CSV table of C-alpha atoms and ligand atoms in Angstrom, one decimal:
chain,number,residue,atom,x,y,z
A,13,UNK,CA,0.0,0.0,0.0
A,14,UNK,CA,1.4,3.3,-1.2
A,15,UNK,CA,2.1,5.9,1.9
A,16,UNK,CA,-0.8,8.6,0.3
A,17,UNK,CA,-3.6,6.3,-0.7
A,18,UNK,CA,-5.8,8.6,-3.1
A,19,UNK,CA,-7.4,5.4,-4.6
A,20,UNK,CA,-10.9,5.3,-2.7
A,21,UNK,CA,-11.0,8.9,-4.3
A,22,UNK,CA,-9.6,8.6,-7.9
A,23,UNK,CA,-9.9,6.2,-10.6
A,24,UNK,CA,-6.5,4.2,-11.3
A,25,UNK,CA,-6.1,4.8,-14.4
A,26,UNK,CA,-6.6,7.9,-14.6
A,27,UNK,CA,-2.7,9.3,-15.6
A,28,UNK,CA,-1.9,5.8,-17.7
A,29,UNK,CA,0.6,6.4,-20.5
A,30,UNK,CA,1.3,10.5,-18.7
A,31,UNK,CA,4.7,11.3,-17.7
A,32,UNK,CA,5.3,13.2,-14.5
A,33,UNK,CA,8.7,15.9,-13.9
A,34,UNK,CA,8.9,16.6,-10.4
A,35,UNK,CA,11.4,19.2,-8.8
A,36,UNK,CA,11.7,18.5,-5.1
A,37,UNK,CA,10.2,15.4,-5.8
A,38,UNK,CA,12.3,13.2,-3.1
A,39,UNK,CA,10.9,14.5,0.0
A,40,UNK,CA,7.8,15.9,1.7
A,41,UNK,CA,4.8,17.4,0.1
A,42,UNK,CA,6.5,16.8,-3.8
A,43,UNK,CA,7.3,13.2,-2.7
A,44,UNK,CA,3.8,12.6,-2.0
A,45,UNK,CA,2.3,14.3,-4.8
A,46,UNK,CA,4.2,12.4,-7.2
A,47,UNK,CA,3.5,9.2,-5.3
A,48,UNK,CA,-0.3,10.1,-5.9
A,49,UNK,CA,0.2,10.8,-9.5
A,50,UNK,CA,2.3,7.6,-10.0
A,51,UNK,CA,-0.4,5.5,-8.2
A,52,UNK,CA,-2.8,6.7,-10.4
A,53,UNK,CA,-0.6,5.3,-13.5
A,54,UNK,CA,1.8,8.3,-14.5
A,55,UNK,CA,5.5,7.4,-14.7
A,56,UNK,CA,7.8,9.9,-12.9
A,57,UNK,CA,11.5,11.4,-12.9
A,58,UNK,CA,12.4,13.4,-9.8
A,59,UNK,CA,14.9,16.1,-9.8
A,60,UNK,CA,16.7,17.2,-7.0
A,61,UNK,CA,20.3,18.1,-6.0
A,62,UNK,CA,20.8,15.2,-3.4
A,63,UNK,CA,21.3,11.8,-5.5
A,64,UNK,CA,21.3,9.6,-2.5
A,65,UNK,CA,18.2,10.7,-1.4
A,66,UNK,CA,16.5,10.8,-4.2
A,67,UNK,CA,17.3,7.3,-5.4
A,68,UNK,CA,15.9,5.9,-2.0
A,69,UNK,CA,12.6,7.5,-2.9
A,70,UNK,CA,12.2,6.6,-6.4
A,71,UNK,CA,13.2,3.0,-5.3
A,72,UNK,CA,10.7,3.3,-2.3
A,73,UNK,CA,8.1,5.1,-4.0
A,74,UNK,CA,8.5,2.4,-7.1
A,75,UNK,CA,8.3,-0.5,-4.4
A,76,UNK,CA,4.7,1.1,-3.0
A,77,UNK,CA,3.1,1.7,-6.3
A,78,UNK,CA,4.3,-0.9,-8.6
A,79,UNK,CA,5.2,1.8,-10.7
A,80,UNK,CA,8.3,3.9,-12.2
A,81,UNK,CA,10.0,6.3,-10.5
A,82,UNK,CA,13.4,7.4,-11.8
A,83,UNK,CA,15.9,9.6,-9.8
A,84,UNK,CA,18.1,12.6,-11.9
A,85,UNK,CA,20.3,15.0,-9.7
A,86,UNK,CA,19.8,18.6,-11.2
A,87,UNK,CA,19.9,22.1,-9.0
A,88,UNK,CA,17.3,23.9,-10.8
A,89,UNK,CA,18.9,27.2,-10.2
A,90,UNK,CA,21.2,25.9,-12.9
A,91,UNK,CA,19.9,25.8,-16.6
A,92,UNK,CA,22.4,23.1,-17.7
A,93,UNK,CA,21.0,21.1,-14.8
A,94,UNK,CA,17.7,21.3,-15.7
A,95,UNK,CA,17.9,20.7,-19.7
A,96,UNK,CA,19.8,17.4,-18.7
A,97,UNK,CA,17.4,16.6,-16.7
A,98,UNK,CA,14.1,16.9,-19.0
A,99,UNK,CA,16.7,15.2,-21.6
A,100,UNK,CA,17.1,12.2,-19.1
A,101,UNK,CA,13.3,11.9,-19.1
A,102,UNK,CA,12.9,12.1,-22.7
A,103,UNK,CA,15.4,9.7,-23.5
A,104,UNK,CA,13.7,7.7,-20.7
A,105,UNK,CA,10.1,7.9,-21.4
A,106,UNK,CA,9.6,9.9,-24.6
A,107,UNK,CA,7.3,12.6,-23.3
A,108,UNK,CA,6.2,14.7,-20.9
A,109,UNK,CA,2.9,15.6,-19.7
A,110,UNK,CA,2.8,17.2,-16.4
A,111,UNK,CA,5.4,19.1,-14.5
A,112,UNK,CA,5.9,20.1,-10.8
A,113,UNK,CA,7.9,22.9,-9.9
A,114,UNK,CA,8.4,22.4,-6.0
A,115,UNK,CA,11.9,22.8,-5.0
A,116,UNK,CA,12.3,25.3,-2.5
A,117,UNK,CA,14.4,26.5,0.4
A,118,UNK,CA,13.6,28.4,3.0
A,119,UNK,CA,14.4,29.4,6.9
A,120,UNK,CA,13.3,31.6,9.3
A,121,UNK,CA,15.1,34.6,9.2
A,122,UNK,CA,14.2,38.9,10.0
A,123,UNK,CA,15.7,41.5,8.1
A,124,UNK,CA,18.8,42.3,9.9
A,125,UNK,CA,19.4,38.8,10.0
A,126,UNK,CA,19.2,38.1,5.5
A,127,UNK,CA,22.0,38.7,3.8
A,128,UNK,CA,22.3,40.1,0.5
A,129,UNK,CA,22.9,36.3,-0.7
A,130,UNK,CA,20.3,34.6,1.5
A,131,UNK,CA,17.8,36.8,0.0
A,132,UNK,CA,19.0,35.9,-3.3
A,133,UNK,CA,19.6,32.1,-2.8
A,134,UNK,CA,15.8,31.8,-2.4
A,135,UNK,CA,14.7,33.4,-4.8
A,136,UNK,CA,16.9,31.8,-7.4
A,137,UNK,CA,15.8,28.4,-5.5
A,138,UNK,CA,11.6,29.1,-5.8
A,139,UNK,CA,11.6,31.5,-8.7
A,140,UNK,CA,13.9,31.3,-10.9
A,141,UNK,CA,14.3,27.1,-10.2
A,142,UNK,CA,10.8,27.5,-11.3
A,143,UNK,CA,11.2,29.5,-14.1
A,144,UNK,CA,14.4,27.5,-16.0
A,145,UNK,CA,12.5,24.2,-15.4
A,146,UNK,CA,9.7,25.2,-17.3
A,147,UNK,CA,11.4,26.6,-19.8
A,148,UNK,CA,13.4,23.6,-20.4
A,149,UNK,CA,10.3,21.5,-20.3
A,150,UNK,CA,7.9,24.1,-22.1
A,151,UNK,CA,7.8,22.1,-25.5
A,152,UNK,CA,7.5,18.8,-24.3
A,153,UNK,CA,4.2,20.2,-22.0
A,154,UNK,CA,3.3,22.0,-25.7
A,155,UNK,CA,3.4,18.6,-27.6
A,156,UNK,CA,1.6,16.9,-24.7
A,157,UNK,CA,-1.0,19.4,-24.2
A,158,UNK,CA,-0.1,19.1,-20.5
A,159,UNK,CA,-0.5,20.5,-17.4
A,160,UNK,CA,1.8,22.6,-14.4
A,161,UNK,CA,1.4,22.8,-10.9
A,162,UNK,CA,3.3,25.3,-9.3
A,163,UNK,CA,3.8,24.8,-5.1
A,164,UNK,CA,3.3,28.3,-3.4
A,165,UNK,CA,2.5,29.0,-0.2
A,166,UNK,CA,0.3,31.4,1.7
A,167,UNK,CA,2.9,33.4,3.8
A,168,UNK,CA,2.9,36.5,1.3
A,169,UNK,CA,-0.8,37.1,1.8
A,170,UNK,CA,-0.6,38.6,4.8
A,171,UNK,CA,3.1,39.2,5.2
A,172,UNK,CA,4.3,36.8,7.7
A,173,UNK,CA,7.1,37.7,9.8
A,174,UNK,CA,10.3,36.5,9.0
A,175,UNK,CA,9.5,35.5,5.8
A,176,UNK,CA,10.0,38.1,3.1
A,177,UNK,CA,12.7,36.2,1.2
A,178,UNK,CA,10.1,33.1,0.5
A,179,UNK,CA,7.1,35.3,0.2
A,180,UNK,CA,8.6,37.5,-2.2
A,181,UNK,CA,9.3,34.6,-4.2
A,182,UNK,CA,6.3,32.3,-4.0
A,183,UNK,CA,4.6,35.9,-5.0
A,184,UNK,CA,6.9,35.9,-8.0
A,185,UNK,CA,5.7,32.4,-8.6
A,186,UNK,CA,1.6,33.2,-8.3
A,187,UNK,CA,2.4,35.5,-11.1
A,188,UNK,CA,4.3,33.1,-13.4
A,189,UNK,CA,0.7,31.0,-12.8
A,190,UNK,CA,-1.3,33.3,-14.0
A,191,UNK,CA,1.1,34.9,-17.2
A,192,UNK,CA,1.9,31.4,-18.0
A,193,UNK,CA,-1.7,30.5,-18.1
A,194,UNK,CA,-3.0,33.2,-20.6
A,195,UNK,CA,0.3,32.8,-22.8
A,196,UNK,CA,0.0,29.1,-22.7
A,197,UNK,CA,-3.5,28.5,-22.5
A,198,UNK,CA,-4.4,28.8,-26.5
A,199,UNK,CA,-1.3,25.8,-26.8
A,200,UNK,CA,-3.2,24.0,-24.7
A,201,UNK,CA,-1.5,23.6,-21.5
A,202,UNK,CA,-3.1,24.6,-18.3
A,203,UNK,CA,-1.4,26.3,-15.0
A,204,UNK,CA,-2.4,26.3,-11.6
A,205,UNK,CA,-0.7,26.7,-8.4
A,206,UNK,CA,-1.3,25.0,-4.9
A,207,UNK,CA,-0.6,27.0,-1.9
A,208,UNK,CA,-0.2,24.8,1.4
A,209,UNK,CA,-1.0,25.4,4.8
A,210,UNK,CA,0.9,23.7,7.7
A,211,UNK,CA,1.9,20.4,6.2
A,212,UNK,CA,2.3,17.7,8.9
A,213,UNK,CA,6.0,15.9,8.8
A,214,UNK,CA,7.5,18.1,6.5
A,215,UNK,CA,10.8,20.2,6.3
A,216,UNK,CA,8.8,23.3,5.9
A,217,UNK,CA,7.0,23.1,8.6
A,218,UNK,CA,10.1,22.3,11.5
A,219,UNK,CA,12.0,24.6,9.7
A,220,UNK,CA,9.6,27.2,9.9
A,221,UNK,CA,7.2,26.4,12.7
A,222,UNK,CA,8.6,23.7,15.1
A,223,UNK,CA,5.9,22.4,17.2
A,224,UNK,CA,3.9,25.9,17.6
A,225,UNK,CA,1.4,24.8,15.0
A,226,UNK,CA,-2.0,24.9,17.0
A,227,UNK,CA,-4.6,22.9,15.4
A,228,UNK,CA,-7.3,24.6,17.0
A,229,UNK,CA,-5.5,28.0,15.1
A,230,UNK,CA,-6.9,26.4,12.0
A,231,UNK,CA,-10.5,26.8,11.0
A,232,UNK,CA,-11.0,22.8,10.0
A,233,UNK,CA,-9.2,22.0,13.7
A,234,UNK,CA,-6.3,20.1,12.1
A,235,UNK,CA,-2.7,20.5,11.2
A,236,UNK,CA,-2.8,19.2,7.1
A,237,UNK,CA,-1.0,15.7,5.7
A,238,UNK,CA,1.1,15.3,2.7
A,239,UNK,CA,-2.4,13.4,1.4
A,240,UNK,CA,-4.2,16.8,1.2
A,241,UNK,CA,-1.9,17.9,-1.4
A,242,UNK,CA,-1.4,14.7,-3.1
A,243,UNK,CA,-5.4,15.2,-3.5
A,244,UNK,CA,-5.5,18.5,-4.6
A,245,UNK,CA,-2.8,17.2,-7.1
A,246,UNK,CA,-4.5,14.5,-8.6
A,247,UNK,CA,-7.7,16.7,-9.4
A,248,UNK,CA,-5.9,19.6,-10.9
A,249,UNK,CA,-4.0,17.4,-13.4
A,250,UNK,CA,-7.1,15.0,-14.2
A,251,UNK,CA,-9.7,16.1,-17.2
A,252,UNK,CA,-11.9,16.8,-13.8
A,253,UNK,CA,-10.2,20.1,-14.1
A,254,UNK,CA,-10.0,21.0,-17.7
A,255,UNK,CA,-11.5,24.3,-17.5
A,256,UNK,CA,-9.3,25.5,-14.6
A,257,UNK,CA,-6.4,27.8,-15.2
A,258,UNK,CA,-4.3,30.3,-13.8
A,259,UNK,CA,-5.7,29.7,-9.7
A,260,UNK,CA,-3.8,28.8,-7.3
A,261,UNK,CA,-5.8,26.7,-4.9
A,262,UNK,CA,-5.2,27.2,-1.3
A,263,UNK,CA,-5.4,23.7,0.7
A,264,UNK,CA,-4.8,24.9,4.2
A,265,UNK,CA,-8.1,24.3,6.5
A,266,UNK,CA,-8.6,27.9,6.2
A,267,UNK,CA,-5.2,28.8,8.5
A,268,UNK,CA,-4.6,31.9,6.9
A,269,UNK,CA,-8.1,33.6,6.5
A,270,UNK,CA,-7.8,32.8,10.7
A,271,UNK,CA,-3.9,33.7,11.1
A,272,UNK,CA,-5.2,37.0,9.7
A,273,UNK,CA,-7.9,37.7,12.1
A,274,UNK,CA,-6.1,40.0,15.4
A,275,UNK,CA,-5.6,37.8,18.5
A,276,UNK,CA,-7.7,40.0,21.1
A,277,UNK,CA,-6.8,40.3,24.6
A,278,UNK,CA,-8.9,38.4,27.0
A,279,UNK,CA,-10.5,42.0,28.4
A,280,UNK,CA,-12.1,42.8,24.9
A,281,UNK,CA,-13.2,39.2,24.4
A,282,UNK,CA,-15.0,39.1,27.8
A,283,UNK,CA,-16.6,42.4,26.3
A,284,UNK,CA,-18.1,40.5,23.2
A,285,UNK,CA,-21.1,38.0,24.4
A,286,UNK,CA,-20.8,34.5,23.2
A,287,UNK,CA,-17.2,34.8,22.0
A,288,UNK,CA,-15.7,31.8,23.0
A,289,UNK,CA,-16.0,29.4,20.0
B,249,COA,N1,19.2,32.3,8.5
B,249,COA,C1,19.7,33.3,7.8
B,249,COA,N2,20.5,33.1,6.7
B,249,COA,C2,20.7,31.8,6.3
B,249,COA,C3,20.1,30.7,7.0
B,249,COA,C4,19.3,31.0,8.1
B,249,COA,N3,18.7,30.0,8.9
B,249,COA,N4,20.5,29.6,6.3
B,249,COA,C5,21.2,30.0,5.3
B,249,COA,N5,21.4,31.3,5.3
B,249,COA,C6,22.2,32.1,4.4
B,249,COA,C7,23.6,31.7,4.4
B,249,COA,O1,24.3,32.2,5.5
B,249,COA,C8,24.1,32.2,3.1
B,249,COA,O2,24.3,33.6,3.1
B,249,COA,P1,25.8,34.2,3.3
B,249,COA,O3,26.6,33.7,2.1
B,249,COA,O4,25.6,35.7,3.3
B,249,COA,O5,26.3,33.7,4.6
B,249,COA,C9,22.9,32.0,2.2
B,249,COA,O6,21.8,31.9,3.0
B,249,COA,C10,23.0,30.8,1.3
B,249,COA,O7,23.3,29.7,2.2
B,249,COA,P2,23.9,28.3,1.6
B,249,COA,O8,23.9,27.3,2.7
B,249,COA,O9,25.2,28.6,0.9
B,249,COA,O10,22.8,27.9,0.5
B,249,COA,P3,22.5,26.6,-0.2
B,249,COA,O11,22.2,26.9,-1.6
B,249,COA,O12,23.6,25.5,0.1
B,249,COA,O13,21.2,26.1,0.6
B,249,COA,C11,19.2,26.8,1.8
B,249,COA,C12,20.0,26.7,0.4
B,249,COA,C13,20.0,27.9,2.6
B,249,COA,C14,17.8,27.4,1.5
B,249,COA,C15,19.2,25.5,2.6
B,249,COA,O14,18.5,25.7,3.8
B,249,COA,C16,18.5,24.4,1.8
B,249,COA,O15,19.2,23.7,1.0
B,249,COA,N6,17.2,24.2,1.9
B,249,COA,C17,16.4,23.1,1.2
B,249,COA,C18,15.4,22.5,2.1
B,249,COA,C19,14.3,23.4,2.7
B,249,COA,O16,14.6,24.6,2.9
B,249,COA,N7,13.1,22.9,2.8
B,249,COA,C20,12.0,23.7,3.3
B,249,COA,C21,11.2,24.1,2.1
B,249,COA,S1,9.8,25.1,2.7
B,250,NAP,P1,11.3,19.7,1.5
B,250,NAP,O1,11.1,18.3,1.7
B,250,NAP,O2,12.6,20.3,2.0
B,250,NAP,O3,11.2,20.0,-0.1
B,250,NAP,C1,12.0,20.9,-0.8
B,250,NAP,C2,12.7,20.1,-1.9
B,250,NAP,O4,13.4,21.0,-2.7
B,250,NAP,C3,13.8,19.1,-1.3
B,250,NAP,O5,13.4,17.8,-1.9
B,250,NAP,C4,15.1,19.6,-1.9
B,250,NAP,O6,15.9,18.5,-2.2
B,250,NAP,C5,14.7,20.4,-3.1
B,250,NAP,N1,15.6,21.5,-3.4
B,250,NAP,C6,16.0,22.5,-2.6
B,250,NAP,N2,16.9,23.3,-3.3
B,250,NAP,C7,17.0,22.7,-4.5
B,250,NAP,C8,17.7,23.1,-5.7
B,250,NAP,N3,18.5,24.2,-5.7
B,250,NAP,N4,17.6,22.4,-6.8
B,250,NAP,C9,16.7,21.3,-6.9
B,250,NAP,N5,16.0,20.9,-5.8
B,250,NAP,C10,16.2,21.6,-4.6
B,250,NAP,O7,10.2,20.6,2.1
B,250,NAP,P2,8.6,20.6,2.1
B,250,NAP,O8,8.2,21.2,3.4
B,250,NAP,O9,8.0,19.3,1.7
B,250,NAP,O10,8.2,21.7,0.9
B,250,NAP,C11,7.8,21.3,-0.4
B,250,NAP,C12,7.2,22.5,-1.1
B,250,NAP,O11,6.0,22.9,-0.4
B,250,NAP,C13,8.1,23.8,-1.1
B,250,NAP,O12,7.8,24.4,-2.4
B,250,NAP,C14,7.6,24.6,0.0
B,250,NAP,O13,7.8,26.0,-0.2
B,250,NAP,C15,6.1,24.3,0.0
B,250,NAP,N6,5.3,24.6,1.2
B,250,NAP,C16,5.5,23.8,2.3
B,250,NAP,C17,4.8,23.9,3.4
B,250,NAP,C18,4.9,23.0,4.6
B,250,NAP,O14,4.1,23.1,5.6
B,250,NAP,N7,5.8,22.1,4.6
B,250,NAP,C19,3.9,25.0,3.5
B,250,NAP,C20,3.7,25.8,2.4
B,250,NAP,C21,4.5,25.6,1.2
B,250,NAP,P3,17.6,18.5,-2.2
B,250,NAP,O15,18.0,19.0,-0.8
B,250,NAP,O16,18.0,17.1,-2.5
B,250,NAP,O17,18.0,19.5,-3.3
């Protein structure tokens, strides 16, 4: 049984024959949506700049889905990185139809604390990764009439503290949704972005929040799983969502429409009848 089991939701066939490129597809939330898209019948190449780890995966995530996952080391802030690497998965399985760009870094860190370069590392990393990936993999996803899913995140839509390097550059990203949408649209390929909440078990989240993620901070009363992604991910790629473009769909449990609501002092909440909820 495959770690995110989508199955009692999706048909299994529904990606047979598709080709999946995944950045950041060896760990956390990209591990699991590729696992989901494999399950579901795609075949997959992950791209990442540590080999080790990202052999174990595709040979673990193979092992779980009875499918093919094949491991290529590229650091998408590099161009020649990434044109090997969509070469690789050509040479390996002849197209490509859908393409992940969720590499990322990030840290907590205020603004006497980024340097010039830390700033710029992530945005090369998010946005520009981003950026030369699907450029290198542009007429593959042309021929294929396929589909992109760009990985964002919510912490620039209500400027979270400590966080204007990623923010600025999962912004930069939400734009490259929606001018790759209307440019690409007429060839047929559709973009849409998926902003996560607090993901459960991820690198994001211990990097970023330790243990100070309160469920009962989040609308739905839950921290999310890698399977809420994964799910989004299977829809936005299936014909389920053939007249969706250009949105980035926020699968969070509501976090930030709450984490944007003022925390009030318990003298003006004693002032408000019925407040508790
Ligand atoms: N706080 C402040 N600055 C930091 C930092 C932190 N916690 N971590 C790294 N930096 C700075 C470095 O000091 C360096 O700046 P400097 O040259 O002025 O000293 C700059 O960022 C680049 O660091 P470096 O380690 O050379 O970059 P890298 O390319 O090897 O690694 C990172 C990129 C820093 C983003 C690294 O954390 C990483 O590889 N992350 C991937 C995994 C991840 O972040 N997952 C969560 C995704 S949400
Ligand atoms: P993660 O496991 O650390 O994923 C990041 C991946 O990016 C890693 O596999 C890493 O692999 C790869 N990567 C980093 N730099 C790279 C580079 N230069 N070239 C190629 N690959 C690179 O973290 P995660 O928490 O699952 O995050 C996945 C995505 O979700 C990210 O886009 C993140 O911003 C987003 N997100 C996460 C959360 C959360 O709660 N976790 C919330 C909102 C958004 P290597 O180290 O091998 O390169």
């Amino acid at each position: 049984m495959a770690a995110v089991d989508t199955t009692k939701i999706f048909r299994t066939d529904l990606f047979n024959g598709k080709v999946l490129l995944c950045s950041g597809g060896g760990s956390g939330i990209c591990r699991g949506m590729t696992e989901a898209m494999v399950t579901h019948g795609a075949k997959a190449v992950i791209i990442s700049r540590n080999f080790e780890k990202l052999q174990k995966a595709a040979e673990e995530m193979s092992k779980a889905t009875n499918g093919e996952v094949i491991p290529v080391q590229a650091d998408v802030r590099k161009p020649e990185d990434v044109e090997r690497a969509v070469a690789k998965t050509i040479e390996k399985f002849g197209r490509i139809d859908f393409l992940i760009n969720g590499a990322a870094g990030n840290f907590l860190a205020p603004f006497d604390g980024l340097s010039y370069n830390a700033f710029r590392t992530v945005i090369e990393i998010d946005l520009l990764g981003s950026f030369n990936l699907t450029k290198a993999t542009m007429q593959h996803l042309r021929a294929s009439k396929g589909s992109i899913i760009n990985v964002s995140a919510t912490l620039h839509y209500t400027g979270t503290i400590f966080q204007q390097h990623a923010g600025a550059a999962k912004a930069g990203i939400d734009a490259l949704t929606k001018h790759w949408a209307v440019e690409l649209g007429p060839s047929g390929v559709r973009v849409n972005g998926i902003a996560p909440g607090p993901i459960a078990a991820t690198e994001g989240l211990s990097r970023l929040a330790g243990d100070l993620t309160d469920p009962q901070q989040i609308p739905v009363q839950r921290v999310g799983e890698v399977k809420d992604i994964a799910q989004a991910t299977v829809f936005l790629f299936s014909e389920g969502a053939t007249f969706i473009t250009g949105q980035v769909v926020v699968v969070d449990g509501g976090h930030y429409l709450q984490t944007s609501n003022p925390a009030y002092p318990d003298s003006v909440l004693a002032s408000v009848p019925d407040s508790k909820l």
